[in-house]
Amino acid sequence: MSEDTTFHHGNAPETAPIVQMKNIEKHFGNIIALAGVSFDVRPGECHCLLGDNGAGKSTFIKTMSGVHKPTKGEILFEGTPMDFSNPRDAMEAGIATVFQDLAMIPLMSVTRNFFMGREPTKGNGLARRFDIETANEVCVSEMRKMGINLRGPDQAVGTLSGGERQTVAIARAVYFGAKVLILDEPTSALGVRQTSNVLATIDRVRKQGIGVVFISHNVRHALAVGDRFTVLNRGKTLGTARRGEISPEELQDLMAGGQEMAQLEGSLGGTV
Ligand SMILES: Nc1ncnc2c1ncn2[C@@H]1O[C@H](COP(=O)(O)OP(=O)(O)OP(=O)(O)O)[C@@H](O)[C@H]1O
Ligand SMILES: [Mg+2]
């Protein structure tokens, strides 16, 4: 990606976090996936969660979105202790997650995937039925707002590109009123152009006042849109840095855990 894909960041005054995660631990039997991680997300910011494979990123956001219960630690939602017992609770509170293994049905239309169980209806009582016209209109117009012109609302999701599919998931979360949008590696499987489209979408979402949690193991993708950066390394974090406080090299180093990176560079006889 070239440098001109970097987005401009406002100097928004500090606002109260929407979600606050305090000293979260998660154990799976004797595997300690998270060993006390704190993190928060504020309205209108993009907070990046970085880390290498297996660092605990997905586990962390799964505790934020009600999939896992933390073994220890506290989650506050808009200042009050939150005890989500399932993803539906989190979703109803306004925490929308686009998981790494995107939950979509490839053979179904974009519209069907967009609504998935939340379809608009028309008529009452026994005459109540799926309002396909409204659904199609909403879907096409919400996708257009995100910069994607569908061939038609009945286009199958399976015929969209990876970036466009990510955008369907993002557009639907925004449409259904997300306050926090969690994106688990939305750019990891994408090429340069698709990546910059998804990053532009993240920027657009953030500017609407939604708090974005962007998970990535790509420092450049994170630096293009991030306001704050938290690096996970084997279930631990060394804290959170603000944009401008940390260089790409420092972030990269924190991710790999300094020493391991030096060894890798040494063994390859150059820079990685
Ligand atoms: N359900 C589970 N049961 C047991 N161990 C798990 C479970 N989920 C995750 N782990 C372990 O927790 C650790 C962190 O995994 P996690 O998926 O959170 O990493 P990640 O940072 O998302 O990695 P990646 O970049 O590969 O997606 C790993 O050692 C993983 O094997
Ligand atoms: Mg993961």
Coordinates of N, CA, C and O in Angstrom, one line a residue, residues 7-170:
F7 N -5.3 7.9 6.3 CA -6.4 8.7 6.5 C -6.1 9.9 7.5 O -5.2 9.7 8.3
H8 N -6.9 10.9 7.4 CA -6.6 12.1 8.3 C -7.4 11.9 9.6 O -8.5 11.4 9.6
H9 N -6.8 12.2 10.7 CA -7.4 12.0 12.0 C -7.7 13.3 12.7 O -6.8 14.2 12.7
G10 N -8.8 13.4 13.2 CA -9.2 14.6 13.9 C -8.6 14.5 15.3 O -8.2 13.5 15.7
N11 N -8.6 15.7 16.0 CA -8.1 15.7 17.4 C -9.4 15.7 18.3 O -9.6 16.7 19.0
A12 N -10.2 14.7 18.2 CA -11.4 14.7 19.0 C -11.0 14.7 20.5 O -10.1 14.0 20.9
P13 N -11.8 15.5 21.3 CA -11.5 15.5 22.7 C -11.8 14.1 23.3 O -12.5 13.3 22.7
E14 N -11.1 13.8 24.4 CA -11.3 12.5 25.0 C -12.8 12.3 25.4 O -13.4 13.1 26.0
T15 N -13.4 11.2 24.9 CA -14.8 10.9 25.3 C -14.7 9.7 26.1 O -13.8 8.9 26.1
A16 N -15.9 9.4 26.8 CA -15.9 8.2 27.6 C -16.0 7.0 26.8 O -16.6 7.0 25.7
P17 N -15.3 5.9 27.2 CA -15.3 4.7 26.4 C -16.7 4.1 26.3 O -17.5 4.2 27.2
I18 N -16.9 3.4 25.2 CA -18.2 2.7 25.0 C -18.0 1.3 25.8 O -18.8 0.9 26.6
V19 N -16.9 0.7 25.4 CA -16.6 -0.6 26.1 C -15.2 -0.5 26.8 O -14.3 0.1 26.2
Q20 N -15.2 -1.0 28.0 CA -13.9 -1.0 28.7 C -13.7 -2.4 29.2 O -14.5 -3.0 29.8
M21 N -12.5 -3.0 28.8 CA -12.2 -4.3 29.2 C -11.0 -4.2 30.2 O -10.0 -3.6 29.9
K22 N -11.2 -4.8 31.5 CA -10.2 -4.6 32.5 C -9.6 -5.9 32.9 O -10.3 -6.8 33.4
N23 N -8.3 -6.0 32.7 CA -7.5 -7.2 33.2 C -8.2 -8.5 32.8 O -8.4 -9.4 33.6
I24 N -8.5 -8.6 31.5 CA -9.2 -9.8 31.1 C -8.3 -11.0 31.0 O -7.2 -11.0 30.4
E25 N -8.7 -12.1 31.6 CA -7.9 -13.4 31.5 C -8.9 -14.4 30.9 O -10.1 -14.4 31.2
K26 N -8.3 -15.2 30.0 CA -9.1 -16.3 29.5 C -8.2 -17.6 29.5 O -7.1 -17.6 28.8
H27 N -8.6 -18.6 30.2 CA -7.9 -19.9 30.2 C -8.8 -20.9 29.5 O -10.0 -20.9 29.6
F28 N -8.1 -21.7 28.6 CA -8.8 -22.9 28.1 C -8.1 -24.1 28.7 O -7.0 -24.4 28.2
G29 N -8.7 -24.7 29.7 CA -8.0 -25.8 30.4 C -6.7 -25.2 30.9 O -6.7 -24.1 31.6
N30 N -5.5 -25.8 30.6 CA -4.3 -25.2 31.1 C -3.6 -24.3 30.1 O -2.5 -23.8 30.3
I31 N -4.3 -24.0 29.0 CA -3.8 -23.0 28.0 C -4.2 -21.6 28.5 O -5.4 -21.4 28.7
I32 N -3.3 -20.7 28.7 CA -3.7 -19.3 29.1 C -3.6 -18.4 27.8 O -2.6 -18.0 27.3
A33 N -4.8 -18.2 27.2 CA -4.9 -17.5 26.0 C -4.7 -16.0 26.3 O -4.1 -15.2 25.5
L34 N -5.3 -15.5 27.4 CA -5.2 -14.1 27.8 C -4.8 -14.0 29.2 O -5.4 -14.7 30.1
A35 N -3.7 -13.2 29.5 CA -3.2 -13.2 30.8 C -3.3 -11.8 31.5 O -2.4 -11.3 32.0
G36 N -4.5 -11.2 31.3 CA -4.7 -9.9 32.0 C -4.6 -8.8 31.0 O -3.5 -8.1 31.0
V37 N -5.5 -8.6 30.1 CA -5.4 -7.6 29.0 C -6.5 -6.5 29.3 O -7.7 -6.8 29.5
S38 N -6.1 -5.2 29.2 CA -7.0 -4.1 29.4 C -7.0 -3.4 28.0 O -6.0 -3.2 27.4
F39 N -8.2 -2.9 27.7 CA -8.4 -2.3 26.4 C -9.7 -1.5 26.5 O -10.7 -1.9 27.2
D40 N -9.8 -0.4 25.8 CA -11.1 0.3 25.7 C -11.3 0.9 24.3 O -10.4 1.0 23.6
V41 N -12.6 1.2 24.0 CA -12.8 1.8 22.7 C -13.8 2.9 22.9 O -14.8 2.8 23.6
R42 N -13.5 4.0 22.2 CA -14.3 5.3 22.4 C -15.0 5.5 21.1 O -14.6 5.1 20.0
P43 N -16.1 6.4 21.2 CA -16.9 6.7 20.0 C -16.0 7.4 18.9 O -15.2 8.3 19.3
G44 N -16.1 7.0 17.7 CA -15.4 7.7 16.6 C -13.9 7.4 16.5 O -13.3 8.0 15.7
E45 N -13.4 6.4 17.2 CA -12.0 6.1 17.1 C -11.9 4.7 16.5 O -12.8 3.9 16.5
C46 N -10.7 4.5 15.9 CA -10.3 3.2 15.4 C -9.2 2.7 16.3 O -8.1 3.2 16.3
H47 N -9.5 1.7 17.1 CA -8.5 1.2 18.0 C -8.0 -0.2 17.5 O -8.8 -1.1 17.4
C48 N -6.7 -0.2 17.1 CA -6.2 -1.4 16.5 C -5.7 -2.4 17.5 O -5.0 -2.0 18.4
L49 N -6.0 -3.7 17.3 CA -5.5 -4.7 18.2 C -4.6 -5.6 17.3 O -5.0 -6.2 16.4
L50 N -3.3 -5.4 17.6 CA -2.3 -6.1 16.7 C -1.7 -7.3 17.5 O -1.7 -7.3 18.7
G51 N -1.2 -8.2 16.7 CA -0.5 -9.3 17.3 C -0.3 -10.4 16.3 O -1.0 -10.5 15.3
D52 N 0.7 -11.2 16.6 CA 1.1 -12.3 15.7 C 0.0 -13.5 15.8 O -0.8 -13.4 16.7
N53 N 0.2 -14.5 15.0 CA -0.7 -15.6 15.0 C -0.7 -16.2 16.4 O 0.4 -16.4 17.0
G54 N -1.9 -16.5 17.0 CA -1.9 -17.1 18.3 C -1.7 -16.2 19.5 O -1.7 -16.7 20.6
A55 N -1.6 -14.9 19.2 CA -1.3 -14.0 20.3 C -2.5 -13.8 21.2 O -2.4 -13.4 22.4
G56 N -3.7 -14.1 20.7 CA -4.9 -14.0 21.6 C -5.9 -13.0 21.1 O -6.9 -12.7 21.8
K57 N -5.7 -12.5 19.9 CA -6.6 -11.4 19.4 C -8.1 -11.9 19.3 O -9.0 -11.2 19.8
S58 N -8.3 -13.0 18.6 CA -9.6 -13.5 18.4 C -10.3 -13.8 19.7 O -11.5 -13.5 20.0
T59 N -9.5 -14.5 20.6 CA -10.1 -14.8 21.9 C -10.5 -13.6 22.7 O -11.6 -13.5 23.3
F60 N -9.7 -12.5 22.5 CA -10.0 -11.3 23.3 C -11.3 -10.7 22.8 O -12.2 -10.3 23.5
I61 N -11.4 -10.6 21.4 CA -12.7 -9.9 20.9 C -13.9 -10.8 21.1 O -15.0 -10.4 21.2
K62 N -13.6 -12.1 21.2 CA -14.8 -13.0 21.5 C -15.3 -12.8 22.9 O -16.4 -13.1 23.2
T63 N -14.4 -12.4 23.8 CA -14.9 -12.2 25.2 C -15.6 -10.8 25.2 O -16.6 -10.6 25.9
M64 N -15.2 -9.9 24.3 CA -15.9 -8.6 24.2 C -17.3 -8.7 23.5 O -18.2 -8.0 23.8
S65 N -17.4 -9.8 22.7 CA -18.7 -9.9 22.0 C -19.6 -11.0 22.5 O -20.5 -11.4 21.8
G66 N -19.3 -11.5 23.7 CA -20.2 -12.4 24.3 C -20.1 -13.9 23.9 O -20.8 -14.7 24.3
V67 N -19.0 -14.2 23.1 CA -18.8 -15.6 22.7 C -18.2 -16.4 23.9 O -18.6 -17.5 24.2
H68 N -17.2 -15.8 24.5 CA -16.5 -16.4 25.6 C -16.8 -15.6 26.9 O -16.8 -14.4 26.8
K69 N -16.9 -16.3 28.0 CA -16.9 -15.6 29.3 C -15.5 -15.5 29.7 O -14.7 -16.5 29.7
P70 N -15.1 -14.3 30.2 CA -13.7 -14.2 30.7 C -13.5 -15.1 32.0 O -14.4 -15.2 32.7
T71 N -12.3 -15.7 32.1 CA -12.0 -16.4 33.3 C -11.9 -15.5 34.5 O -12.3 -15.8 35.6
K72 N -11.3 -14.3 34.2 CA -11.2 -13.2 35.2 C -11.3 -11.9 34.5 O -11.0 -11.8 33.3
G73 N -11.6 -10.8 35.3 CA -11.6 -9.5 34.7 C -13.0 -9.0 34.6 O -14.0 -9.7 34.8
E74 N -13.0 -7.7 34.2 CA -14.3 -7.0 34.2 C -14.6 -6.3 32.8 O -13.7 -5.8 32.2
I75 N -15.8 -6.4 32.4 CA -16.2 -5.7 31.1 C -17.2 -4.6 31.5 O -18.3 -4.9 32.1
L76 N -17.0 -3.3 31.1 CA -17.9 -2.3 31.3 C -18.5 -1.9 30.0 O -17.7 -1.7 29.0
F77 N -19.8 -1.7 29.9 CA -20.4 -1.2 28.7 C -21.1 0.1 29.1 O -22.0 0.1 29.9
E78 N -20.6 1.2 28.5 CA -21.1 2.6 28.8 C -21.1 2.8 30.3 O -22.1 3.3 30.9
G79 N -20.0 2.3 30.9 CA -19.8 2.6 32.3 C -20.4 1.6 33.3 O -20.1 1.7 34.5
T80 N -21.2 0.7 32.8 CA -21.8 -0.3 33.8 C -21.3 -1.7 33.5 O -21.1 -2.1 32.3
P81 N -21.1 -2.4 34.6 CA -20.6 -3.8 34.4 C -21.5 -4.6 33.5 O -22.8 -4.6 33.7
M82 N -20.9 -5.3 32.6 CA -21.7 -6.0 31.6 C -21.4 -7.5 31.8 O -20.3 -7.9 32.0
D83 N -22.5 -8.3 31.6 CA -22.3 -9.7 31.8 C -23.0 -10.4 30.6 O -24.1 -10.9 30.8
F84 N -22.4 -10.3 29.4 CA -23.0 -10.9 28.3 C -23.0 -12.4 28.4 O -21.9 -13.0 28.7
S85 N -24.1 -13.1 28.2 CA -24.0 -14.5 28.3 C -24.0 -15.1 26.9 O -23.7 -16.3 26.7
N86 N -24.2 -14.4 25.8 CA -24.1 -14.9 24.5 C -24.0 -13.7 23.5 O -24.2 -12.5 23.9
P87 N -23.6 -14.0 22.3 CA -23.4 -12.9 21.3 C -24.6 -12.1 21.0 O -24.5 -10.9 20.7
R88 N -25.8 -12.7 21.2 CA -27.0 -11.9 21.0 C -27.1 -10.7 22.0 O -27.5 -9.6 21.6
D89 N -26.8 -11.0 23.2 CA -26.8 -9.9 24.3 C -25.9 -8.8 23.8 O -26.2 -7.6 23.9
A90 N -24.7 -9.1 23.4 CA -23.7 -8.1 23.0 C -24.2 -7.4 21.8 O -24.1 -6.1 21.7
M91 N -24.8 -8.1 20.8 CA -25.3 -7.4 19.6 C -26.5 -6.5 20.0 O -26.5 -5.4 19.5
E92 N -27.3 -6.9 20.9 CA -28.4 -6.0 21.3 C -27.9 -4.8 22.0 O -28.5 -3.7 21.9
A93 N -26.8 -4.9 22.7 CA -26.2 -3.7 23.3 C -25.6 -2.8 22.3 O -25.3 -1.6 22.6
G94 N -25.3 -3.3 21.1 CA -24.7 -2.5 20.1 C -23.2 -2.8 19.8 O -22.5 -2.1 19.2
I95 N -22.8 -4.0 20.2 CA -21.5 -4.5 19.8 C -21.6 -5.5 18.6 O -22.1 -6.6 18.8
A96 N -21.2 -5.0 17.5 CA -21.3 -5.9 16.3 C -20.0 -6.4 15.9 O -19.0 -5.7 15.9
T97 N -19.9 -7.7 15.6 CA -18.6 -8.3 15.2 C -18.7 -8.9 13.9 O -19.6 -9.6 13.5
V98 N -17.6 -8.6 13.1 CA -17.4 -9.3 11.8 C -16.3 -10.3 12.0 O -15.2 -9.9 12.2
F99 N -16.7 -11.5 12.2 CA -15.7 -12.5 12.6 C -14.8 -12.9 11.4 O -15.1 -12.7 10.2
Q100 N -13.6 -13.5 11.8 CA -12.6 -13.9 10.8 C -13.2 -14.8 9.8 O -13.0 -14.7 8.6
D101 N -13.9 -15.8 10.3 CA -14.6 -16.7 9.3 C -16.0 -16.2 9.1 O -17.0 -16.6 9.7
L102 N -16.1 -15.2 8.2 CA -17.3 -14.4 7.9 C -18.5 -15.3 7.8 O -18.6 -16.2 7.0
A103 N -19.5 -15.0 8.6 CA -20.7 -15.8 8.6 C -21.7 -15.3 7.5 O -22.5 -14.4 7.7
M104 N -21.5 -15.9 6.3 CA -22.4 -15.6 5.2 C -22.7 -16.8 4.4 O -22.0 -17.8 4.5
I105 N -23.8 -16.8 3.8 CA -24.2 -17.9 3.0 C -24.0 -17.6 1.5 O -24.8 -16.8 0.9
P106 N -23.0 -18.2 0.9 CA -22.6 -17.7 -0.5 C -23.6 -17.8 -1.5 O -23.7 -17.0 -2.4
L107 N -24.5 -18.8 -1.4 CA -25.5 -19.0 -2.5 C -26.7 -18.1 -2.4 O -27.5 -17.9 -3.3
M108 N -26.8 -17.5 -1.2 CA -27.9 -16.6 -0.9 C -27.6 -15.2 -1.4 O -26.5 -14.8 -1.5
S109 N -28.7 -14.4 -1.7 CA -28.5 -13.0 -2.3 C -27.8 -12.1 -1.2 O -27.9 -12.4 0.0
V110 N -27.3 -11.0 -1.7 CA -26.7 -10.0 -0.9 C -27.8 -9.5 0.1 O -27.6 -9.4 1.3
T111 N -29.0 -9.3 -0.4 CA -30.1 -8.8 0.5 C -30.4 -9.8 1.6 O -30.5 -9.4 2.8
R112 N -30.5 -11.1 1.2 CA -30.8 -12.1 2.3 C -29.7 -12.1 3.3 O -30.0 -12.2 4.5
N113 N -28.4 -12.0 2.9 CA -27.3 -12.0 3.8 C -27.3 -10.7 4.7 O -26.9 -10.7 5.8
F114 N -27.7 -9.6 4.0 CA -27.7 -8.3 4.7 C -28.7 -8.4 5.9 O -28.4 -7.9 7.0
F115 N -29.9 -9.0 5.7 CA -30.9 -9.0 6.8 C -30.8 -10.2 7.7 O -31.0 -10.0 8.9
M116 N -30.6 -11.3 7.1 CA -30.3 -12.6 7.9 C -31.1 -12.6 9.3 O -30.5 -12.4 10.3
G117 N -32.4 -12.8 9.2 CA -33.2 -13.0 10.4 C -33.8 -11.7 10.9 O -34.5 -11.7 11.9
R118 N -33.4 -10.6 10.3 CA -34.0 -9.3 10.7 C -34.7 -8.6 9.6 O -34.7 -7.4 9.4
E119 N -35.3 -9.4 8.7 CA -36.0 -8.9 7.5 C -37.2 -8.0 7.8 O -37.9 -8.2 8.8
P120 N -37.3 -6.9 7.0 CA -38.5 -6.1 7.2 C -39.7 -6.8 6.7 O -39.6 -7.7 5.8
T121 N -40.9 -6.6 7.3 CA -42.1 -7.3 6.9 C -43.2 -6.2 6.5 O -43.1 -5.1 6.8
K122 N -44.2 -6.7 5.8 CA -45.3 -5.9 5.5 C -46.6 -6.7 5.8 O -46.5 -7.9 5.8
G123 N -47.7 -6.0 6.0 CA -48.9 -6.6 6.3 C -49.0 -7.0 7.8 O -48.0 -7.0 8.5
N124 N -50.2 -7.4 8.2 CA -50.3 -7.8 9.6 C -50.9 -9.2 9.7 O -51.5 -9.7 8.8
G125 N -50.8 -9.8 10.9 CA -51.4 -11.1 11.2 C -50.9 -12.1 10.2 O -49.7 -12.2 9.9
L126 N -51.9 -12.8 9.7 CA -51.6 -13.9 8.8 C -51.0 -13.4 7.4 O -50.3 -14.2 6.7
A127 N -51.3 -12.2 7.1 CA -50.9 -11.6 5.8 C -49.5 -11.1 5.9 O -48.9 -10.6 4.9
R128 N -48.9 -11.2 7.1 CA -47.5 -10.6 7.3 C -46.5 -11.4 6.5 O -46.4 -12.6 6.6
R129 N -45.7 -10.7 5.7 CA -44.7 -11.4 4.9 C -43.5 -10.5 4.7 O -43.5 -9.3 4.9
F130 N -42.4 -11.2 4.3 CA -41.2 -10.5 4.0 C -41.4 -9.4 2.9 O -41.9 -9.7 1.9
D131 N -40.9 -8.2 3.3 CA -41.1 -7.1 2.3 C -39.8 -7.0 1.5 O -38.9 -6.3 1.8
I132 N -39.8 -7.8 0.4 CA -38.6 -7.9 -0.4 C -38.2 -6.6 -1.1 O -37.0 -6.2 -1.2
E133 N -39.2 -5.8 -1.5 CA -38.9 -4.5 -2.1 C -38.2 -3.6 -1.2 O -37.1 -3.0 -1.6
T134 N -38.7 -3.4 0.0 CA -38.0 -2.5 1.0 C -36.6 -3.1 1.3 O -35.6 -2.4 1.3
A135 N -36.5 -4.4 1.5 CA -35.2 -5.0 1.8 C -34.2 -4.8 0.7 O -33.1 -4.4 1.0
N136 N -34.6 -4.9 -0.6 CA -33.7 -4.7 -1.7 C -33.3 -3.3 -1.7 O -32.1 -3.0 -2.0
E137 N -34.2 -2.4 -1.5 CA -33.9 -0.9 -1.6 C -32.9 -0.5 -0.5 O -31.9 0.1 -0.8
V138 N -33.2 -1.0 0.7 CA -32.3 -0.7 1.8 C -30.9 -1.2 1.5 O -29.9 -0.5 1.7
C139 N -30.8 -2.5 1.1 CA -29.5 -3.1 0.9 C -28.7 -2.4 -0.2 O -27.6 -2.1 0.0
V140 N -29.4 -2.1 -1.3 CA -28.6 -1.5 -2.4 C -28.2 -0.1 -2.0 O -27.0 0.3 -2.2
S141 N -29.0 0.6 -1.2 CA -28.6 2.0 -0.9 C -27.6 2.0 0.2 O -26.6 2.8 0.2
E142 N -27.6 1.1 1.2 CA -26.6 1.0 2.2 C -25.3 0.6 1.6 O -24.2 1.1 2.0
M143 N -25.3 -0.3 0.6 CA -24.1 -0.7 0.0 C -23.5 0.4 -0.8 O -22.3 0.6 -0.9
R144 N -24.4 1.2 -1.4 CA -23.9 2.3 -2.2 C -23.2 3.3 -1.3 O -22.1 3.9 -1.7
K145 N -23.8 3.6 -0.1 CA -23.1 4.5 0.8 C -21.7 4.0 1.2 O -20.9 4.9 1.5
M146 N -21.5 2.7 1.1 CA -20.2 2.2 1.4 C -19.3 2.1 0.2 O -18.2 1.5 0.2
G147 N -19.8 2.7 -0.9 CA -19.0 2.7 -2.1 C -19.1 1.5 -3.0 O -18.2 1.3 -3.9
I148 N -20.1 0.7 -2.8 CA -20.2 -0.5 -3.7 C -21.5 -0.5 -4.4 O -22.6 -0.4 -3.8
N149 N -21.4 -0.5 -5.7 CA -22.6 -0.6 -6.6 C -22.9 -2.0 -7.0 O -22.2 -2.6 -7.8
L150 N -23.9 -2.6 -6.4 CA -24.2 -4.0 -6.7 C -24.8 -4.1 -8.1 O -25.4 -3.2 -8.6
R151 N -24.6 -5.3 -8.7 CA -25.2 -5.5 -10.0 C -26.7 -5.5 -9.8 O -27.5 -5.1 -10.6
G152 N -27.1 -6.1 -8.7 CA -28.5 -6.1 -8.3 C -28.6 -6.7 -7.0 O -27.7 -7.4 -6.5
P153 N -29.7 -6.5 -6.2 CA -29.8 -6.9 -4.9 C -29.9 -8.5 -4.8 O -29.6 -9.0 -3.7
D154 N -30.3 -9.1 -5.9 CA -30.4 -10.6 -5.9 C -29.0 -11.3 -6.3 O -29.0 -12.5 -6.4
Q155 N -28.0 -10.5 -6.5 CA -26.7 -11.0 -6.7 C -26.3 -11.9 -5.5 O -26.5 -11.5 -4.4
A156 N -25.8 -13.1 -5.9 CA -25.4 -14.0 -4.8 C -24.1 -13.5 -4.1 O -23.2 -13.0 -4.8
V157 N -24.1 -13.6 -2.8 CA -22.9 -13.2 -2.0 C -21.6 -13.9 -2.5 O -20.5 -13.2 -2.5
G158 N -21.7 -15.1 -2.9 CA -20.6 -15.9 -3.4 C -19.9 -15.3 -4.6 O -18.8 -15.6 -4.9
T159 N -20.6 -14.4 -5.3 CA -20.0 -13.8 -6.5 C -19.4 -12.5 -6.2 O -18.8 -11.8 -7.1
L160 N -19.4 -12.0 -4.9 CA -18.7 -10.8 -4.6 C -17.2 -11.1 -4.3 O -16.9 -12.2 -3.9
S161 N -16.4 -10.1 -4.3 CA -15.0 -10.2 -4.0 C -14.9 -10.3 -2.4 O -15.9 -9.9 -1.7
G162 N -13.8 -10.7 -1.9 CA -13.6 -10.7 -0.5 C -13.8 -9.4 0.2 O -14.5 -9.3 1.3
G163 N -13.3 -8.3 -0.4 CA -13.5 -7.0 0.2 C -14.9 -6.6 0.2 O -15.4 -5.9 1.1
E164 N -15.7 -6.9 -0.9 CA -17.1 -6.5 -1.0 C -17.9 -7.3 0.1 O -18.8 -6.8 0.7
R165 N -17.5 -8.6 0.3 CA -18.2 -9.3 1.3 C -18.0 -8.8 2.7 O -18.9 -8.7 3.5
Q166 N -16.8 -8.3 3.0 CA -16.5 -7.7 4.3 C -17.4 -6.4 4.4 O -17.9 -6.1 5.4
T167 N -17.5 -5.7 3.2 CA -18.3 -4.5 3.3 C -19.8 -4.8 3.5 O -20.5 -4.0 4.2
V168 N -20.3 -5.9 3.0 CA -21.7 -6.3 3.3 C -21.9 -6.4 4.8 O -22.8 -5.9 5.4
A169 N -20.9 -7.1 5.4 CA -21.0 -7.4 6.9 C -20.9 -6.1 7.7 O -21.6 -5.8 8.7
I170 N -20.0 -5.1 7.2 CA -19.9 -3.9 7.9 C -21.1 -3.0 7.7 O -21.6 -2.4 8.7

